[in-house]
XYZ file of C-alpha atoms in Angstrom:
501
model
C 4.969 -23.538 20.454
C 1.533 -21.937 20.000
C 0.258 -21.217 16.504
C -0.511 -17.614 15.550
C -2.914 -16.593 12.799
C -2.948 -13.155 11.149
C -5.554 -11.099 9.337
C -3.958 -8.080 7.642
C -6.267 -5.360 6.329
C -5.704 -2.150 4.396
C -2.763 -0.933 2.341
C 0.663 -2.452 1.579
C 2.147 -0.235 4.310
C -0.006 -2.077 6.829
C 0.943 -5.393 5.247
C 4.616 -4.684 5.940
C 3.750 -4.122 9.613
C 1.972 -7.492 9.636
C 4.987 -9.165 8.038
C 7.261 -7.646 10.673
C 5.021 -8.831 13.514
C 4.960 -12.321 12.016
C 8.734 -12.205 11.666
C 9.214 -11.244 15.310
C 6.985 -14.108 16.417
C 8.527 -16.649 14.019
C 12.012 -15.744 15.258
C 10.838 -16.531 18.789
C 9.606 -19.955 17.754
C 5.923 -19.331 17.133
C 4.345 -21.055 14.147
C 2.439 -18.817 11.742
C -0.723 -20.443 10.414
C -3.134 -19.249 7.715
C -6.019 -21.166 9.248
C -7.863 -19.296 11.968
C -9.561 -22.473 13.148
C -6.262 -24.001 14.280
C -4.644 -20.853 15.726
C -3.973 -20.522 19.446
C -3.557 -16.758 19.047
C -5.265 -14.526 16.476
C -3.976 -11.090 15.430
C -6.049 -8.637 13.389
C -3.976 -5.788 11.933
C -6.560 -3.130 11.206
C -7.084 -0.140 8.915
C -8.880 3.041 9.968
C -8.197 5.458 7.107
C -11.818 5.791 5.947
C -15.165 4.702 7.364
C -15.557 1.580 5.161
C -12.102 0.442 6.303
C -13.109 0.922 9.935
C -16.236 -1.173 9.403
C -14.251 -3.901 7.672
C -11.773 -3.933 10.560
C -14.495 -4.203 13.194
C -16.170 -7.006 11.249
C -12.884 -8.910 11.029
C -12.332 -8.527 14.782
C -15.828 -9.855 15.497
C -15.288 -12.798 13.148
C -12.023 -13.703 14.873
C -13.714 -13.296 18.257
C -16.006 -16.154 17.249
C -12.980 -18.422 16.901
C -11.991 -17.511 20.428
C -15.489 -18.298 21.689
C -16.002 -21.556 19.832
C -12.613 -22.568 18.396
C -9.141 -23.318 19.655
C -8.003 -19.684 19.900
C -7.159 -18.624 23.433
C -6.113 -15.064 22.735
C -7.210 -12.258 20.379
C -4.973 -9.256 19.690
C -5.933 -6.165 17.699
C -3.179 -4.113 16.067
C -2.820 -1.197 13.683
C -4.561 2.059 12.894
C -7.900 1.248 14.523
C -6.061 0.956 17.833
C -4.710 4.495 17.452
C -8.284 5.731 17.002
C -10.324 3.607 19.392
C -7.973 1.939 21.865
C -10.345 2.060 24.831
C -13.479 1.363 22.830
C -12.018 -1.838 21.415
C -11.237 -3.227 24.855
C -14.537 -2.087 26.368
C -16.915 -3.071 23.577
C -15.247 -6.294 22.449
C -14.301 -8.113 25.669
C -12.812 -11.015 23.700
C -9.854 -8.762 22.820
C -6.931 -9.503 25.147
C -4.438 -6.856 24.008
C -4.039 -3.976 21.575
C -0.890 -2.935 19.702
C -0.706 0.487 18.040
C 1.180 1.478 14.900
C 4.148 2.646 16.961
C 4.195 -0.506 19.079
C 4.791 -3.172 16.421
C 7.731 -4.630 18.342
C 5.437 -5.188 21.342
C 3.616 -8.000 19.532
C 5.730 -10.665 21.249
C 4.864 -9.349 24.714
C 1.221 -9.089 23.693
C 1.133 -12.713 22.571
C 2.862 -13.783 25.775
C 0.399 -11.788 27.841
C 3.143 -9.536 29.208
C 1.981 -6.236 27.708
C 1.559 -3.751 30.514
C -0.059 -0.337 30.394
C 3.258 1.564 30.722
C 1.929 4.670 29.047
C -1.732 3.635 29.310
C -2.813 6.832 31.048
C -1.795 9.098 28.194
C -3.115 6.565 25.654
C -6.479 6.531 27.397
C -6.478 10.321 27.402
C -5.893 10.315 23.642
C -8.795 7.929 23.079
C -11.158 10.010 25.172
C -10.138 13.238 23.458
C -10.775 11.745 20.027
C -14.375 11.005 20.974
C -15.116 14.693 21.299
C -16.346 16.548 18.237
C -15.663 20.108 19.338
C -12.878 22.126 17.743
C -11.217 22.643 21.124
C -11.008 18.921 21.781
C -9.615 18.293 18.325
C -6.898 20.847 19.034
C -6.095 19.023 22.254
C -5.883 15.744 20.363
C -3.572 17.262 17.770
C -1.342 18.769 20.452
C -1.188 15.489 22.317
C -0.455 13.593 19.109
C 2.620 15.765 18.564
C 3.878 14.885 22.026
C 5.849 11.925 23.284
C 3.174 9.369 22.402
C 3.230 10.073 18.666
C 4.347 6.872 16.888
C 8.072 6.983 16.132
C 8.915 3.341 15.380
C 10.681 2.310 12.152
C 11.802 -1.142 11.133
C 15.300 -1.790 9.735
C 16.974 -4.346 7.494
C 17.787 -6.320 10.654
C 14.120 -6.583 11.644
C 12.726 -10.061 10.883
C 9.853 -10.360 8.401
C 7.637 -13.176 7.175
C 6.834 -12.296 3.570
C 3.287 -12.882 2.341
C 3.848 -11.632 -1.196
C 4.868 -13.979 -4.036
C 8.490 -15.116 -3.800
C 9.706 -12.849 -6.558
C 8.191 -9.589 -5.241
C 8.361 -7.655 -1.982
C 7.473 -4.296 -0.496
C 10.054 -2.105 1.223
C 8.711 0.636 3.453
C 11.193 3.511 3.166
C 9.433 6.024 5.404
C 6.560 6.310 7.827
C 4.109 8.979 8.954
C 3.191 12.225 7.228
C 3.518 15.982 7.741
C 1.110 17.130 5.017
C -1.898 19.117 6.348
C -4.608 17.550 4.134
C -7.909 18.366 5.816
C -9.564 15.022 4.978
C -6.701 12.877 6.270
C -5.884 11.538 9.739
C -2.682 9.679 8.823
C -0.493 12.005 10.960
C -2.671 11.037 13.912
C -2.547 7.336 13.115
C 1.053 7.044 11.957
C 2.883 9.985 13.501
C 5.158 12.578 11.987
C 7.132 11.902 8.819
C 10.371 9.963 9.295
C 12.677 8.175 6.867
C 14.625 4.965 7.218
C 18.399 5.156 6.907
C 19.674 4.995 3.340
C 22.069 2.127 4.042
C 19.338 0.117 5.767
C 17.043 0.298 2.739
C 19.868 -0.732 0.397
C 20.840 -3.667 2.609
C 17.239 -4.846 2.732
C 17.024 -4.767 -1.065
C 20.287 -6.711 -1.324
C 19.019 -9.314 1.153
C 15.777 -9.654 -0.783
C 17.649 -10.103 -4.057
C 19.747 -12.878 -2.515
C 16.495 -14.549 -1.417
C 15.170 -14.572 -4.988
C 13.137 -11.355 -5.091
C 13.112 -9.765 -8.547
C 10.831 -6.775 -7.986
C 10.892 -4.378 -5.042
C 8.145 -1.819 -4.520
C 9.039 1.113 -2.286
C 6.185 2.432 -0.181
C 5.533 5.185 2.343
C 2.850 7.782 2.853
C 4.909 10.124 0.635
C 7.840 8.323 -0.956
C 8.919 11.470 -2.803
C 9.756 13.108 0.544
C 12.225 10.347 1.391
C 15.379 11.603 3.099
C 14.315 15.216 3.665
C 14.329 14.680 7.429
C 17.781 13.078 7.162
C 19.236 15.981 5.222
C 19.619 13.937 2.036
C 19.319 16.093 -1.065
C 17.235 14.459 -3.808
C 16.671 11.536 -1.469
C 14.348 9.397 -3.579
C 16.233 9.814 -6.884
C 19.489 8.985 -5.088
C 17.946 5.927 -3.444
C 16.330 4.409 -6.528
C 19.483 5.041 -8.556
C 21.406 3.005 -5.978
C 18.782 0.241 -5.885
C 18.962 -0.058 -9.674
C 22.533 -1.291 -9.141
C 21.534 -4.205 -6.886
C 22.342 -7.510 -8.605
C 19.301 -9.722 -9.087
C 16.681 -6.994 -8.878
C 14.944 -6.569 -12.236
C 12.366 -3.913 -11.371
C 12.366 -1.085 -8.826
C 8.996 0.577 -8.327
C 7.746 3.197 -5.880
C 4.204 4.268 -5.017
C 2.476 7.341 -3.530
C 4.156 10.426 -5.022
C 3.161 13.887 -3.832
C 2.559 16.102 -6.914
C 4.827 19.017 -6.021
C 7.731 16.643 -5.323
C 7.783 15.080 -8.785
C 10.994 16.875 -9.734
C 13.004 16.976 -12.973
C 15.805 15.068 -11.202
C 13.379 12.289 -10.257
C 12.009 12.001 -13.791
C 15.463 12.053 -15.375
C 16.657 9.332 -12.997
C 13.745 7.059 -13.903
C 14.301 7.650 -17.612
C 18.014 6.845 -17.367
C 17.818 3.396 -15.741
C 16.214 0.324 -17.300
C 15.511 -1.283 -13.917
C 13.466 1.709 -12.735
C 9.986 0.941 -14.029
C 8.379 3.587 -16.211
C 5.447 4.019 -13.867
C 4.310 6.763 -11.496
C 1.530 6.682 -8.921
C 0.548 10.272 -8.062
C -2.635 10.668 -5.965
C -4.024 14.072 -7.037
C -7.308 13.936 -5.033
C -9.068 16.534 -7.221
C -8.620 18.954 -10.110
C -10.730 21.908 -8.957
C -8.588 24.706 -7.553
C -11.355 25.526 -5.046
C -11.688 21.973 -3.753
C -7.921 21.485 -3.601
C -7.644 24.679 -1.544
C -10.251 23.396 0.933
C -8.301 20.149 1.112
C -5.146 22.202 1.889
C -3.339 20.555 -1.000
C -3.144 23.565 -3.300
C -2.411 23.485 -7.045
C -4.973 23.116 -9.852
C -6.001 20.927 -12.745
C -4.104 23.188 -15.123
C -0.904 22.791 -13.114
C -1.395 19.030 -12.981
C -1.775 18.842 -16.766
C 1.516 20.690 -17.104
C 3.170 18.206 -14.757
C 1.789 15.244 -16.712
C 3.078 16.739 -19.946
C 6.579 17.056 -18.464
C 6.456 13.486 -17.174
C 5.441 12.045 -20.541
C 8.042 14.117 -22.340
C 10.856 12.918 -20.054
C 9.857 9.266 -19.579
C 8.942 7.619 -22.842
C 6.043 5.164 -22.547
C 5.365 5.966 -18.890
C 2.236 4.538 -17.244
C 0.397 6.812 -14.825
C -1.904 6.025 -11.913
C -3.786 8.459 -9.695
C -6.684 8.560 -7.247
C -9.419 11.091 -6.563
C -11.740 11.893 -3.682
C -15.285 12.852 -4.702
C -17.959 14.438 -2.537
C -15.561 16.522 -0.450
C -17.411 19.247 1.519
C -18.112 22.178 -0.774
C -17.670 20.197 -4.002
C -20.223 21.690 -6.384
C -21.550 20.229 -9.600
C -19.248 22.645 -11.413
C -16.251 21.363 -9.445
C -17.167 17.794 -10.300
C -17.602 18.588 -14.010
C -14.153 20.179 -13.937
C -12.765 16.968 -12.462
C -14.465 14.865 -15.150
C -13.086 17.072 -17.919
C -9.638 16.831 -16.361
C -9.754 13.020 -16.298
C -10.783 12.922 -19.960
C -7.887 15.175 -20.931
C -5.259 13.623 -18.648
C -5.923 10.048 -19.832
C -4.434 8.124 -16.927
C -3.652 4.455 -17.406
C -5.060 3.544 -14.011
C -7.328 5.482 -11.677
C -9.054 4.945 -8.346
C -11.985 6.921 -6.965
C -12.835 7.175 -3.272
C -16.074 8.464 -1.805
C -15.588 11.091 0.897
C -16.759 10.112 4.371
C -16.750 12.322 7.453
C -14.278 11.655 10.232
C -14.801 13.595 13.428
C -11.075 13.995 14.062
C -10.323 15.291 10.565
C -10.298 19.033 9.914
C -12.802 18.577 7.079
C -15.419 17.447 9.616
C -16.297 21.065 10.452
C -16.380 22.320 6.855
C -19.707 23.417 5.427
C -21.255 22.357 2.138
C -21.594 18.655 2.921
C -22.576 16.505 -0.075
C -25.226 13.825 0.468
C -24.246 10.163 0.239
C -26.368 9.420 -2.838
C -24.757 12.244 -4.813
C -21.283 11.162 -3.711
C -21.830 7.601 -4.905
C -23.324 8.818 -8.183
C -20.267 10.990 -8.804
C -17.930 8.131 -7.982
C -19.680 5.893 -10.500
C -19.659 8.609 -13.173
C -15.935 9.195 -12.817
C -15.156 5.479 -12.896
C -17.282 5.107 -16.044
C -15.199 7.796 -17.751
C -11.963 6.091 -16.748
C -13.273 2.675 -17.780
C -13.507 3.837 -21.397
C -10.052 5.419 -21.245
C -8.467 2.285 -19.777
C -10.165 0.041 -22.337
C -8.961 2.213 -25.214
C -5.381 2.392 -23.939
C -5.222 -1.356 -23.335
C -6.708 -2.130 -26.755
C -3.931 -0.075 -28.364
C -1.454 -2.683 -27.098
C -3.023 -5.538 -29.076
C -0.468 -6.832 -31.569
C 2.494 -5.375 -29.690
C 5.130 -7.180 -27.650
C 6.019 -6.269 -24.073
C 8.548 -7.414 -21.517
C 6.640 -8.890 -18.600
C 7.279 -10.601 -15.284
C 5.562 -13.968 -14.872
C 3.445 -14.094 -11.714
C 2.618 -17.792 -11.823
C -0.580 -19.797 -12.350
C -3.819 -17.850 -12.031
C -5.600 -18.118 -8.688
C -8.828 -18.731 -10.613
C -7.544 -21.599 -12.773
C -4.167 -23.287 -13.195
C -4.838 -23.594 -16.927
C -3.523 -20.066 -17.481
C -0.681 -18.024 -16.025
C -0.635 -14.365 -15.071
C 1.990 -11.722 -15.767
C 2.526 -7.965 -15.507
C 4.387 -5.500 -17.675
C 6.202 -2.653 -15.928
C 3.153 -0.396 -16.196
C 1.158 -2.687 -13.911
C 1.764 -2.454 -10.166
C 1.169 -5.547 -8.016
C -2.374 -6.040 -6.736
C -3.788 -2.617 -7.628
C -3.622 -2.571 -11.453
C -4.643 -4.970 -14.198
C -2.714 -8.039 -15.333
C -1.798 -10.025 -18.425
C -3.525 -13.407 -18.705
C -1.130 -15.822 -20.411
C -2.920 -18.412 -22.564
C 0.118 -19.900 -24.324
C 3.815 -20.347 -23.560
C 6.042 -21.108 -26.533
C 8.806 -23.706 -26.380
C 9.504 -26.595 -24.032
C 11.146 -24.653 -21.199
C 9.373 -24.686 -17.856
C 8.355 -21.130 -16.822
C 9.199 -19.876 -13.335
C 7.523 -17.320 -11.101
C 9.414 -14.053 -11.347
C 10.938 -14.918 -14.704
C 11.036 -12.204 -17.347
C 9.449 -12.980 -20.711
C 8.534 -11.394 -24.018
C 4.752 -11.458 -24.331
C 2.707 -10.784 -27.447
C -0.613 -9.122 -26.620
C -3.471 -10.827 -28.473
C -6.567 -9.328 -26.863
C -7.667 -6.638 -24.421
C -10.441 -6.370 -21.868
C -11.471 -3.293 -19.854
C -8.691 -3.670 -17.283
C -6.684 -6.758 -18.299
C -4.710 -7.964 -21.302
C -4.552 -11.410 -22.918
C -1.254 -12.598 -24.354
C 1.122 -15.420 -25.179
C 4.743 -15.870 -24.160
C 6.945 -15.910 -27.256
C 10.253 -15.980 -25.386
C 11.395 -16.805 -21.868
C 14.386 -14.672 -20.944
C 15.852 -17.296 -18.643
C 19.426 -17.194 -17.412
C 20.434 -14.617 -19.993
C 18.560 -12.093 -17.873
C 20.361 -13.249 -14.739
C 17.336 -15.173 -13.513
C 17.630 -17.875 -10.894
C 14.573 -19.303 -9.125
C 14.022 -18.298 -5.515
C 15.700 -20.701 -3.065
C 13.562 -23.267 -1.293
C 15.464 -23.066 1.987
C 13.064 -20.647 3.674
C 10.241 -22.070 5.736
C 6.883 -21.910 3.972
C 3.237 -21.956 4.993
C 0.419 -21.655 2.453
C -1.601 -18.566 3.483
C -5.155 -17.548 2.694
C -4.261 -16.183 -0.750
C -2.096 -19.211 -1.616
C 1.140 -17.219 -1.838
C 3.747 -18.575 0.600
C 4.666 -16.980 3.884
C 8.416 -17.084 4.053
C 11.088 -16.166 6.551
C 14.382 -14.741 5.373
C 17.340 -16.606 6.856
């Protein structure tokens, strides 16, 4: 069978889509390869959330097109969010592209690879692409109206959907919902991903159970707004109910969820996290800004004062909680006063982890027509200032851990050198936060990826910790290494692709 190579860009939500597409192809007999040079078919799963992501996606497509021109690749397929934005442009401007697969068409990847993908609904898709090119308010309204129609993405995967996992053996993402109904003026996710929709409760639980049986020890729940899980299904307190159930799954050590919406961080959610040891004491709450004026223009509401009150309640309920957030600087109308207010807020809030994004115009976003645009140089300067403030906070908080002992999950040998291992405590999310660099492992026992351990912190850097393992928890913690029965291929990042039986 032909070999298929994948390039997956963007967030973990997009990665899950890539894993599903690989699973569908692997189930049909295709071999997944990490080496583009030997692939017969290349698939680029793109991101289009912000302008830099669009540029990265286009560059990746062009790079893969070179393999089709001069390598063994016979077919190039583009998938993901960029397709929802520029379906026609991709086909017209990059003739090497043979097929496109949107975010609601993930299951069509097999037909695309086989060359069977027909236009079916091409007329309305073309209409959407043409409408999005227009910058006028009237055309944007047409695009929004059309997006709410029958062509809005509605697809959701289930526990029965095949996946090829690209994460380390002991960790996996579970997408619990898709799409978004929030009206944020800077965001085009509803256009790219469709309206909010949740997976069935039982399906999520079964997937977690299957993952545990395959050796996964940490599951990270993702969705555009995980805290809204189940609202569309009529489930009261959907997320607290779900994570409480997942905490009962044998074999799972940590349950984590990302992307909380501030006004949905409820007392019930906090109390549930505090009550269960397997629910990590960690919350990721993108706040976007702290100025009431800017938040109003973003159509997110609230204020820095209200956020501080929320953070106080969180820390009071969940002892030792780690907090992550992200902000958007340079939003239209953001004054120097607004930015100073944001800086003061960050100093007072003292987040453990923080990301800062620079605003960029998108012609299909509502913010495109707002006045008070901030120039690019000022935006970048503000981004650097805010990160400098957080850098000091992170360094101070990490340094306070020196001399303490934490329970950590061993990630395996470092990708930079096999002389040291890496680990994470529960306040460190995979990929996006810092890590613990393990320089010494006590005893004669052989450590395993995904094994829990007691780690003594000996040193701190700006974003990472240095430590030594003083105790491996081993079988007493219910640990068994992941089975070797699943097919493996070493991917670009050296973590194995694997197919669940």
